Amino acid sequence: MSILPHTIALGLPAGFARRIARNAQLIMANESHIDHVADPAFGSGAVEALTLGLCEAAWEEFQRIEAEGGVLASLQQGHIQKRVKAASERRAEAYRSGERAIIGTTLYPLKNDAPVETLAAERRPPFTEGVAVCEALFPVRIDQAIGAAQ
């Protein structure tokens, strides 16, 4: 389990945000005693059902990609990008319709966001040498995709 700093969406987190994330992770690990059991989800039907569903979906996607000529061919032809964008739009629509919610974003949004401290960081261009060219997929936060964050 990993907890990211709460300011990561706004830039490179400063020391305070990193410390809060680290401490929250340590407290949760200590309180749950997750390090004292071999399989913390053993016997949990919910976790097992989620795992099975994920495995089945991954196997179907793997077979689809192989049928399209492999991952590079599928990327270069834009098949994977189309499926990712369609899934992202379905998820965003579920948030917009209220079928799903994010506390503090779609449900009980903050009215006035206080400024947060982030560190200056330069963006470096990605490597291009020896890279297959295809349409890029950029990470988008859910709140950006649904237009809830102002």
PDB file of N, CA, C and O in Angstrom, residues 35-98:
ATOM      1  N   ASP A  35       1.880  -6.256   8.511  1.00  0.00           N
ATOM      2  CA  ASP A  35       3.166  -6.933   8.382  1.00  0.00           C
ATOM      3  C   ASP A  35       3.261  -8.209   9.231  1.00  0.00           C
ATOM      4  O   ASP A  35       4.274  -8.882   9.215  1.00  0.00           O
ATOM      5  N   HIS A  36       2.177  -8.567   9.926  1.00  0.00           N
ATOM      6  CA  HIS A  36       2.200  -9.755  10.777  1.00  0.00           C
ATOM      7  C   HIS A  36       1.426 -10.936  10.189  1.00  0.00           C
ATOM      8  O   HIS A  36       1.274 -11.952  10.850  1.00  0.00           O
ATOM      9  N   VAL A  37       0.909 -10.777   9.011  1.00  0.00           N
ATOM     10  CA  VAL A  37       0.148 -11.861   8.398  1.00  0.00           C
ATOM     11  C   VAL A  37       0.718 -12.166   7.020  1.00  0.00           C
ATOM     12  O   VAL A  37       1.244 -11.283   6.342  1.00  0.00           O
ATOM     13  N   ALA A  38       0.626 -13.420   6.611  1.00  0.00           N
ATOM     14  CA  ALA A  38       1.153 -13.825   5.313  1.00  0.00           C
ATOM     15  C   ALA A  38       0.292 -13.311   4.168  1.00  0.00           C
ATOM     16  O   ALA A  38       0.798 -12.881   3.140  1.00  0.00           O
ATOM     17  N   ASP A  39      -1.023 -13.365   4.326  1.00  0.00           N
ATOM     18  CA  ASP A  39      -1.942 -12.928   3.276  1.00  0.00           C
ATOM     19  C   ASP A  39      -3.078 -12.152   3.921  1.00  0.00           C
ATOM     20  O   ASP A  39      -4.056 -12.735   4.380  1.00  0.00           O
ATOM     21  N   PRO A  40      -2.973 -10.814   3.971  1.00  0.00           N
ATOM     22  CA  PRO A  40      -3.977 -10.023   4.679  1.00  0.00           C
ATOM     23  C   PRO A  40      -5.376 -10.111   4.084  1.00  0.00           C
ATOM     24  O   PRO A  40      -6.351  -9.836   4.761  1.00  0.00           O
ATOM     25  N   ALA A  41      -5.503 -10.517   2.838  1.00  0.00           N
ATOM     26  CA  ALA A  41      -6.829 -10.598   2.211  1.00  0.00           C
ATOM     27  C   ALA A  41      -7.355 -12.031   2.165  1.00  0.00           C
ATOM     28  O   ALA A  41      -8.400 -12.288   1.570  1.00  0.00           O
ATOM     29  N   PHE A  42      -6.667 -12.964   2.810  1.00  0.00           N
ATOM     30  CA  PHE A  42      -7.077 -14.366   2.762  1.00  0.00           C
ATOM     31  C   PHE A  42      -8.510 -14.538   3.265  1.00  0.00           C
ATOM     32  O   PHE A  42      -8.874 -14.047   4.321  1.00  0.00           O
ATOM     33  N   GLY A  43      -9.301 -15.223   2.487  1.00  0.00           N
ATOM     34  CA  GLY A  43     -10.675 -15.509   2.884  1.00  0.00           C
ATOM     35  C   GLY A  43     -11.645 -14.374   2.609  1.00  0.00           C
ATOM     36  O   GLY A  43     -12.834 -14.510   2.867  1.00  0.00           O
ATOM     37  N   SER A  44     -11.167 -13.274   2.075  1.00  0.00           N
ATOM     38  CA  SER A  44     -12.060 -12.151   1.784  1.00  0.00           C
ATOM     39  C   SER A  44     -12.689 -12.374   0.417  1.00  0.00           C
ATOM     40  O   SER A  44     -12.023 -12.265  -0.611  1.00  0.00           O
ATOM     41  N   GLY A  45     -13.958 -12.686   0.414  1.00  0.00           N
ATOM     42  CA  GLY A  45     -14.650 -12.929  -0.849  1.00  0.00           C
ATOM     43  C   GLY A  45     -14.640 -11.720  -1.758  1.00  0.00           C
ATOM     44  O   GLY A  45     -14.532 -11.846  -2.982  1.00  0.00           O
ATOM     45  N   ALA A  46     -14.708 -10.517  -1.179  1.00  0.00           N
ATOM     46  CA  ALA A  46     -14.712  -9.303  -1.987  1.00  0.00           C
ATOM     47  C   ALA A  46     -13.392  -9.133  -2.727  1.00  0.00           C
ATOM     48  O   ALA A  46     -13.366  -8.852  -3.924  1.00  0.00           O
ATOM     49  N   VAL A  47     -12.275  -9.312  -2.007  1.00  0.00           N
ATOM     50  CA  VAL A  47     -10.960  -9.163  -2.627  1.00  0.00           C
ATOM     51  C   VAL A  47     -10.753 -10.256  -3.672  1.00  0.00           C
ATOM     52  O   VAL A  47     -10.241  -9.998  -4.768  1.00  0.00           O
ATOM     53  N   GLU A  48     -11.165 -11.474  -3.344  1.00  0.00           N
ATOM     54  CA  GLU A  48     -11.005 -12.577  -4.298  1.00  0.00           C
ATOM     55  C   GLU A  48     -11.834 -12.350  -5.548  1.00  0.00           C
ATOM     56  O   GLU A  48     -11.393 -12.622  -6.663  1.00  0.00           O
ATOM     57  N   ALA A  49     -13.054 -11.824  -5.405  1.00  0.00           N
ATOM     58  CA  ALA A  49     -13.906 -11.548  -6.566  1.00  0.00           C
ATOM     59  C   ALA A  49     -13.299 -10.434  -7.419  1.00  0.00           C
ATOM     60  O   ALA A  49     -13.303 -10.527  -8.658  1.00  0.00           O
ATOM     61  N   LEU A  50     -12.780  -9.389  -6.777  1.00  0.00           N
ATOM     62  CA  LEU A  50     -12.130  -8.311  -7.527  1.00  0.00           C
ATOM     63  C   LEU A  50     -10.898  -8.825  -8.271  1.00  0.00           C
ATOM     64  O   LEU A  50     -10.671  -8.475  -9.429  1.00  0.00           O
ATOM     65  N   THR A  51     -10.108  -9.652  -7.602  1.00  0.00           N
ATOM     66  CA  THR A  51      -8.914 -10.208  -8.223  1.00  0.00           C
ATOM     67  C   THR A  51      -9.279 -11.081  -9.418  1.00  0.00           C
ATOM     68  O   THR A  51      -8.664 -10.979 -10.486  1.00  0.00           O
ATOM     69  N   LEU A  52     -10.281 -11.930  -9.259  1.00  0.00           N
ATOM     70  CA  LEU A  52     -10.715 -12.793 -10.354  1.00  0.00           C
ATOM     71  C   LEU A  52     -11.219 -11.964 -11.532  1.00  0.00           C
ATOM     72  O   LEU A  52     -10.851 -12.217 -12.684  1.00  0.00           O
ATOM     73  N   GLY A  53     -12.028 -10.958 -11.262  1.00  0.00           N
ATOM     74  CA  GLY A  53     -12.533 -10.089 -12.325  1.00  0.00           C
ATOM     75  C   GLY A  53     -11.409  -9.375 -13.056  1.00  0.00           C
ATOM     76  O   GLY A  53     -11.419  -9.256 -14.289  1.00  0.00           O
ATOM     77  N   LEU A  54     -10.419  -8.890 -12.300  1.00  0.00           N
ATOM     78  CA  LEU A  54      -9.276  -8.216 -12.897  1.00  0.00           C
ATOM     79  C   LEU A  54      -8.480  -9.176 -13.778  1.00  0.00           C
ATOM     80  O   LEU A  54      -8.090  -8.829 -14.900  1.00  0.00           O
ATOM     81  N   CYS A  55      -8.259 -10.393 -13.298  1.00  0.00           N
ATOM     82  CA  CYS A  55      -7.515 -11.389 -14.073  1.00  0.00           C
ATOM     83  C   CYS A  55      -8.247 -11.749 -15.365  1.00  0.00           C
ATOM     84  O   CYS A  55      -7.620 -11.852 -16.429  1.00  0.00           O
ATOM     85  N   GLU A  56      -9.549 -11.930 -15.282  1.00  0.00           N
ATOM     86  CA  GLU A  56     -10.320 -12.273 -16.479  1.00  0.00           C
ATOM     87  C   GLU A  56     -10.295 -11.140 -17.494  1.00  0.00           C
ATOM     88  O   GLU A  56     -10.114 -11.365 -18.700  1.00  0.00           O
ATOM     89  N   ALA A  57     -10.453  -9.896 -17.030  1.00  0.00           N
ATOM     90  CA  ALA A  57     -10.421  -8.743 -17.933  1.00  0.00           C
ATOM     91  C   ALA A  57      -9.036  -8.574 -18.555  1.00  0.00           C
ATOM     92  O   ALA A  57      -8.919  -8.267 -19.752  1.00  0.00           O
ATOM     93  N   ALA A  58      -7.988  -8.792 -17.757  1.00  0.00           N
ATOM     94  CA  ALA A  58      -6.622  -8.675 -18.272  1.00  0.00           C
ATOM     95  C   ALA A  58      -6.350  -9.746 -19.332  1.00  0.00           C
ATOM     96  O   ALA A  58      -5.722  -9.465 -20.362  1.00  0.00           O
ATOM     97  N   TRP A  59      -6.838 -10.960 -19.117  1.00  0.00           N
ATOM     98  CA  TRP A  59      -6.643 -12.037 -20.082  1.00  0.00           C
ATOM     99  C   TRP A  59      -7.368 -11.721 -21.393  1.00  0.00           C
ATOM    100  O   TRP A  59      -6.816 -11.913 -22.476  1.00  0.00           O
ATOM    101  N   GLU A  60      -8.579 -11.199 -21.298  1.00  0.00           N
ATOM    102  CA  GLU A  60      -9.322 -10.814 -22.507  1.00  0.00           C
ATOM    103  C   GLU A  60      -8.585  -9.711 -23.267  1.00  0.00           C
ATOM    104  O   GLU A  60      -8.476  -9.764 -24.495  1.00  0.00           O
ATOM    105  N   GLU A  61      -8.077  -8.714 -22.547  1.00  0.00           N
ATOM    106  CA  GLU A  61      -7.341  -7.620 -23.197  1.00  0.00           C
ATOM    107  C   GLU A  61      -6.055  -8.136 -23.823  1.00  0.00           C
ATOM    108  O   GLU A  61      -5.690  -7.743 -24.935  1.00  0.00           O
ATOM    109  N   PHE A  62      -5.365  -9.028 -23.143  1.00  0.00           N
ATOM    110  CA  PHE A  62      -4.137  -9.620 -23.688  1.00  0.00           C
ATOM    111  C   PHE A  62      -4.441 -10.348 -24.994  1.00  0.00           C
ATOM    112  O   PHE A  62      -3.722 -10.178 -25.985  1.00  0.00           O
ATOM    113  N   GLN A  63      -5.495 -11.140 -25.002  1.00  0.00           N
ATOM    114  CA  GLN A  63      -5.859 -11.874 -26.214  1.00  0.00           C
ATOM    115  C   GLN A  63      -6.252 -10.913 -27.335  1.00  0.00           C
ATOM    116  O   GLN A  63      -5.913 -11.140 -28.499  1.00  0.00           O
ATOM    117  N   ARG A  64      -6.950  -9.847 -27.003  1.00  0.00           N
ATOM    118  CA  ARG A  64      -7.350  -8.844 -28.004  1.00  0.00           C
ATOM    119  C   ARG A  64      -6.103  -8.195 -28.614  1.00  0.00           C
ATOM    120  O   ARG A  64      -5.994  -8.034 -29.833  1.00  0.00           O
ATOM    121  N   ILE A  65      -5.143  -7.828 -27.774  1.00  0.00           N
ATOM    122  CA  ILE A  65      -3.903  -7.201 -28.252  1.00  0.00           C
ATOM    123  C   ILE A  65      -3.128  -8.162 -29.136  1.00  0.00           C
ATOM    124  O   ILE A  65      -2.612  -7.773 -30.194  1.00  0.00           O
ATOM    125  N   GLU A  66      -3.055  -9.424 -28.736  1.00  0.00           N
ATOM    126  CA  GLU A  66      -2.355 -10.421 -29.556  1.00  0.00           C
ATOM    127  C   GLU A  66      -3.038 -10.591 -30.912  1.00  0.00           C
ATOM    128  O   GLU A  66      -2.374 -10.717 -31.944  1.00  0.00           O
ATOM    129  N   ALA A  67      -4.368 -10.580 -30.932  1.00  0.00           N
ATOM    130  CA  ALA A  67      -5.106 -10.706 -32.186  1.00  0.00           C
ATOM    131  C   ALA A  67      -4.880  -9.497 -33.095  1.00  0.00           C
ATOM    132  O   ALA A  67      -5.006  -9.606 -34.320  1.00  0.00           O
ATOM    133  N   GLU A  68      -4.532  -8.357 -32.503  1.00  0.00           N
ATOM    134  CA  GLU A  68      -4.262  -7.148 -33.287  1.00  0.00           C
ATOM    135  C   GLU A  68      -2.818  -7.080 -33.768  1.00  0.00           C
ATOM    136  O   GLU A  68      -2.413  -6.100 -34.373  1.00  0.00           O
ATOM    137  N   GLY A  69      -2.022  -8.106 -33.484  1.00  0.00           N
ATOM    138  CA  GLY A  69      -0.644  -8.165 -33.962  1.00  0.00           C
ATOM    139  C   GLY A  69       0.407  -7.870 -32.918  1.00  0.00           C
ATOM    140  O   GLY A  69       1.564  -7.685 -33.232  1.00  0.00           O
ATOM    141  N   GLY A  70       0.010  -7.811 -31.673  1.00  0.00           N
ATOM    142  CA  GLY A  70       0.962  -7.535 -30.601  1.00  0.00           C
ATOM    143  C   GLY A  70       0.832  -6.102 -30.104  1.00  0.00           C
ATOM    144  O   GLY A  70       0.142  -5.276 -30.693  1.00  0.00           O
ATOM    145  N   VAL A  71       1.528  -5.816 -29.016  1.00  0.00           N
ATOM    146  CA  VAL A  71       1.364  -4.530 -28.354  1.00  0.00           C
ATOM    147  C   VAL A  71       1.840  -3.360 -29.218  1.00  0.00           C
ATOM    148  O   VAL A  71       1.173  -2.320 -29.285  1.00  0.00           O
ATOM    149  N   LEU A  72       2.978  -3.500 -29.897  1.00  0.00           N
ATOM    150  CA  LEU A  72       3.456  -2.384 -30.710  1.00  0.00           C
ATOM    151  C   LEU A  72       2.512  -2.087 -31.871  1.00  0.00           C
ATOM    152  O   LEU A  72       2.187  -0.934 -32.135  1.00  0.00           O
ATOM    153  N   ALA A  73       2.066  -3.128 -32.552  1.00  0.00           N
ATOM    154  CA  ALA A  73       1.134  -2.934 -33.666  1.00  0.00           C
ATOM    155  C   ALA A  73      -0.172  -2.327 -33.166  1.00  0.00           C
ATOM    156  O   ALA A  73      -0.722  -1.413 -33.788  1.00  0.00           O
ATOM    157  N   SER A  74      -0.665  -2.807 -32.034  1.00  0.00           N
ATOM    158  CA  SER A  74      -1.916  -2.308 -31.490  1.00  0.00           C
ATOM    159  C   SER A  74      -1.789  -0.832 -31.098  1.00  0.00           C
ATOM    160  O   SER A  74      -2.700  -0.035 -31.328  1.00  0.00           O
ATOM    161  N   LEU A  75      -0.660  -0.464 -30.510  1.00  0.00           N
ATOM    162  CA  LEU A  75      -0.418   0.937 -30.149  1.00  0.00           C
ATOM    163  C   LEU A  75      -0.290   1.808 -31.396  1.00  0.00           C
ATOM    164  O   LEU A  75      -0.877   2.883 -31.478  1.00  0.00           O
ATOM    165  N   GLN A  76       0.485   1.348 -32.364  1.00  0.00           N
ATOM    166  CA  GLN A  76       0.708   2.150 -33.558  1.00  0.00           C
ATOM    167  C   GLN A  76      -0.578   2.349 -34.360  1.00  0.00           C
ATOM    168  O   GLN A  76      -0.759   3.371 -35.003  1.00  0.00           O
ATOM    169  N   GLN A  77      -1.481   1.386 -34.297  1.00  0.00           N
ATOM    170  CA  GLN A  77      -2.754   1.507 -35.008  1.00  0.00           C
ATOM    171  C   GLN A  77      -3.809   2.237 -34.169  1.00  0.00           C
ATOM    172  O   GLN A  77      -4.909   2.498 -34.648  1.00  0.00           O
ATOM    173  N   GLY A  78      -3.477   2.544 -32.898  1.00  0.00           N
ATOM    174  CA  GLY A  78      -4.372   3.313 -32.045  1.00  0.00           C
ATOM    175  C   GLY A  78      -5.473   2.512 -31.367  1.00  0.00           C
ATOM    176  O   GLY A  78      -6.368   3.095 -30.753  1.00  0.00           O
ATOM    177  N   HIS A  79      -5.401   1.179 -31.432  1.00  0.00           N
ATOM    178  CA  HIS A  79      -6.455   0.354 -30.820  1.00  0.00           C
ATOM    179  C   HIS A  79      -6.476   0.490 -29.297  1.00  0.00           C
ATOM    180  O   HIS A  79      -7.542   0.670 -28.698  1.00  0.00           O
ATOM    181  N   ILE A  80      -5.313   0.387 -28.671  1.00  0.00           N
ATOM    182  CA  ILE A  80      -5.243   0.466 -27.212  1.00  0.00           C
ATOM    183  C   ILE A  80      -5.687   1.851 -26.749  1.00  0.00           C
ATOM    184  O   ILE A  80      -6.462   1.978 -25.792  1.00  0.00           O
ATOM    185  N   GLN A  81      -5.227   2.902 -27.437  1.00  0.00           N
ATOM    186  CA  GLN A  81      -5.602   4.261 -27.055  1.00  0.00           C
ATOM    187  C   GLN A  81      -7.115   4.448 -27.109  1.00  0.00           C
ATOM    188  O   GLN A  81      -7.700   5.076 -26.218  1.00  0.00           O
ATOM    189  N   LYS A  82      -7.765   3.900 -28.135  1.00  0.00           N
ATOM    190  CA  LYS A  82      -9.229   4.031 -28.249  1.00  0.00           C
ATOM    191  C   LYS A  82      -9.932   3.355 -27.077  1.00  0.00           C
ATOM    192  O   LYS A  82     -10.889   3.907 -26.516  1.00  0.00           O
ATOM    193  N   ARG A  83      -9.465   2.179 -26.699  1.00  0.00           N
ATOM    194  CA  ARG A  83     -10.097   1.472 -25.584  1.00  0.00           C
ATOM    195  C   ARG A  83      -9.863   2.198 -24.260  1.00  0.00           C
ATOM    196  O   ARG A  83     -10.759   2.278 -23.415  1.00  0.00           O
ATOM    197  N   VAL A  84      -8.661   2.726 -24.066  1.00  0.00           N
ATOM    198  CA  VAL A  84      -8.360   3.466 -22.838  1.00  0.00           C
ATOM    199  C   VAL A  84      -9.235   4.715 -22.753  1.00  0.00           C
ATOM    200  O   VAL A  84      -9.819   5.012 -21.709  1.00  0.00           O
ATOM    201  N   LYS A  85      -9.338   5.453 -23.853  1.00  0.00           N
ATOM    202  CA  LYS A  85     -10.164   6.669 -23.860  1.00  0.00           C
ATOM    203  C   LYS A  85     -11.636   6.342 -23.630  1.00  0.00           C
ATOM    204  O   LYS A  85     -12.339   7.061 -22.919  1.00  0.00           O
ATOM    205  N   ALA A  86     -12.124   5.250 -24.218  1.00  0.00           N
ATOM    206  CA  ALA A  86     -13.525   4.859 -24.015  1.00  0.00           C
ATOM    207  C   ALA A  86     -13.778   4.484 -22.556  1.00  0.00           C
ATOM    208  O   ALA A  86     -14.791   4.887 -21.966  1.00  0.00           O
ATOM    209  N   ALA A  87     -12.860   3.744 -21.949  1.00  0.00           N
ATOM    210  CA  ALA A  87     -13.011   3.369 -20.540  1.00  0.00           C
ATOM    211  C   ALA A  87     -12.950   4.599 -19.651  1.00  0.00           C
ATOM    212  O   ALA A  87     -13.719   4.728 -18.688  1.00  0.00           O
ATOM    213  N   SER A  88     -12.066   5.532 -19.980  1.00  0.00           N
ATOM    214  CA  SER A  88     -11.955   6.761 -19.207  1.00  0.00           C
ATOM    215  C   SER A  88     -13.240   7.572 -19.296  1.00  0.00           C
ATOM    216  O   SER A  88     -13.710   8.121 -18.290  1.00  0.00           O
ATOM    217  N   GLU A  89     -13.831   7.631 -20.468  1.00  0.00           N
ATOM    218  CA  GLU A  89     -15.082   8.380 -20.637  1.00  0.00           C
ATOM    219  C   GLU A  89     -16.226   7.705 -19.878  1.00  0.00           C
ATOM    220  O   GLU A  89     -17.050   8.385 -19.271  1.00  0.00           O
ATOM    221  N   ARG A  90     -16.276   6.367 -19.890  1.00  0.00           N
ATOM    222  CA  ARG A  90     -17.323   5.656 -19.127  1.00  0.00           C
ATOM    223  C   ARG A  90     -17.185   5.951 -17.631  1.00  0.00           C
ATOM    224  O   ARG A  90     -18.170   6.190 -16.942  1.00  0.00           O
ATOM    225  N   ARG A  91     -15.950   5.942 -17.150  1.00  0.00           N
ATOM    226  CA  ARG A  91     -15.705   6.228 -15.738  1.00  0.00           C
ATOM    227  C   ARG A  91     -16.096   7.666 -15.413  1.00  0.00           C
ATOM    228  O   ARG A  91     -16.770   7.934 -14.413  1.00  0.00           O
ATOM    229  N   ALA A  92     -15.695   8.619 -16.249  1.00  0.00           N
ATOM    230  CA  ALA A  92     -16.028  10.027 -16.017  1.00  0.00           C
ATOM    231  C   ALA A  92     -17.537  10.225 -16.021  1.00  0.00           C
ATOM    232  O   ALA A  92     -18.068  10.978 -15.197  1.00  0.00           O
ATOM    233  N   GLU A  93     -18.247   9.555 -16.911  1.00  0.00           N
ATOM    234  CA  GLU A  93     -19.700   9.677 -16.966  1.00  0.00           C
ATOM    235  C   GLU A  93     -20.343   9.124 -15.692  1.00  0.00           C
ATOM    236  O   GLU A  93     -21.318   9.671 -15.184  1.00  0.00           O
ATOM    237  N   ALA A  94     -19.772   8.046 -15.149  1.00  0.00           N
ATOM    238  CA  ALA A  94     -20.296   7.491 -13.895  1.00  0.00           C
ATOM    239  C   ALA A  94     -20.134   8.503 -12.759  1.00  0.00           C
ATOM    240  O   ALA A  94     -21.015   8.621 -11.897  1.00  0.00           O
ATOM    241  N   TYR A  95     -19.045   9.251 -12.751  1.00  0.00           N
ATOM    242  CA  TYR A  95     -18.860  10.290 -11.730  1.00  0.00           C
ATOM    243  C   TYR A  95     -19.795  11.465 -11.973  1.00  0.00           C
ATOM    244  O   TYR A  95     -20.381  12.000 -11.038  1.00  0.00           O
ATOM    245  N   ARG A  96     -19.924  11.877 -13.234  1.00  0.00           N
ATOM    246  CA  ARG A  96     -20.802  13.011 -13.551  1.00  0.00           C
ATOM    247  C   ARG A  96     -22.256  12.698 -13.205  1.00  0.00           C
ATOM    248  O   ARG A  96     -22.992  13.558 -12.741  1.00  0.00           O
ATOM    249  N   SER A  97     -22.683  11.447 -13.419  1.00  0.00           N
ATOM    250  CA  SER A  97     -24.079  11.076 -13.164  1.00  0.00           C
ATOM    251  C   SER A  97     -24.356  10.797 -11.683  1.00  0.00           C
ATOM    252  O   SER A  97     -25.507  10.668 -11.287  1.00  0.00           O
ATOM    253  N   GLY A  98     -23.305  10.686 -10.878  1.00  0.00           N
ATOM    254  CA  GLY A  98     -23.481  10.405  -9.459  1.00  0.00           C
ATOM    255  C   GLY A  98     -23.470   8.923  -9.124  1.00  0.00           C
ATOM    256  O   GLY A  98     -23.615   8.541  -7.966  1.00  0.00           O
TER     257      GLY A  98
END
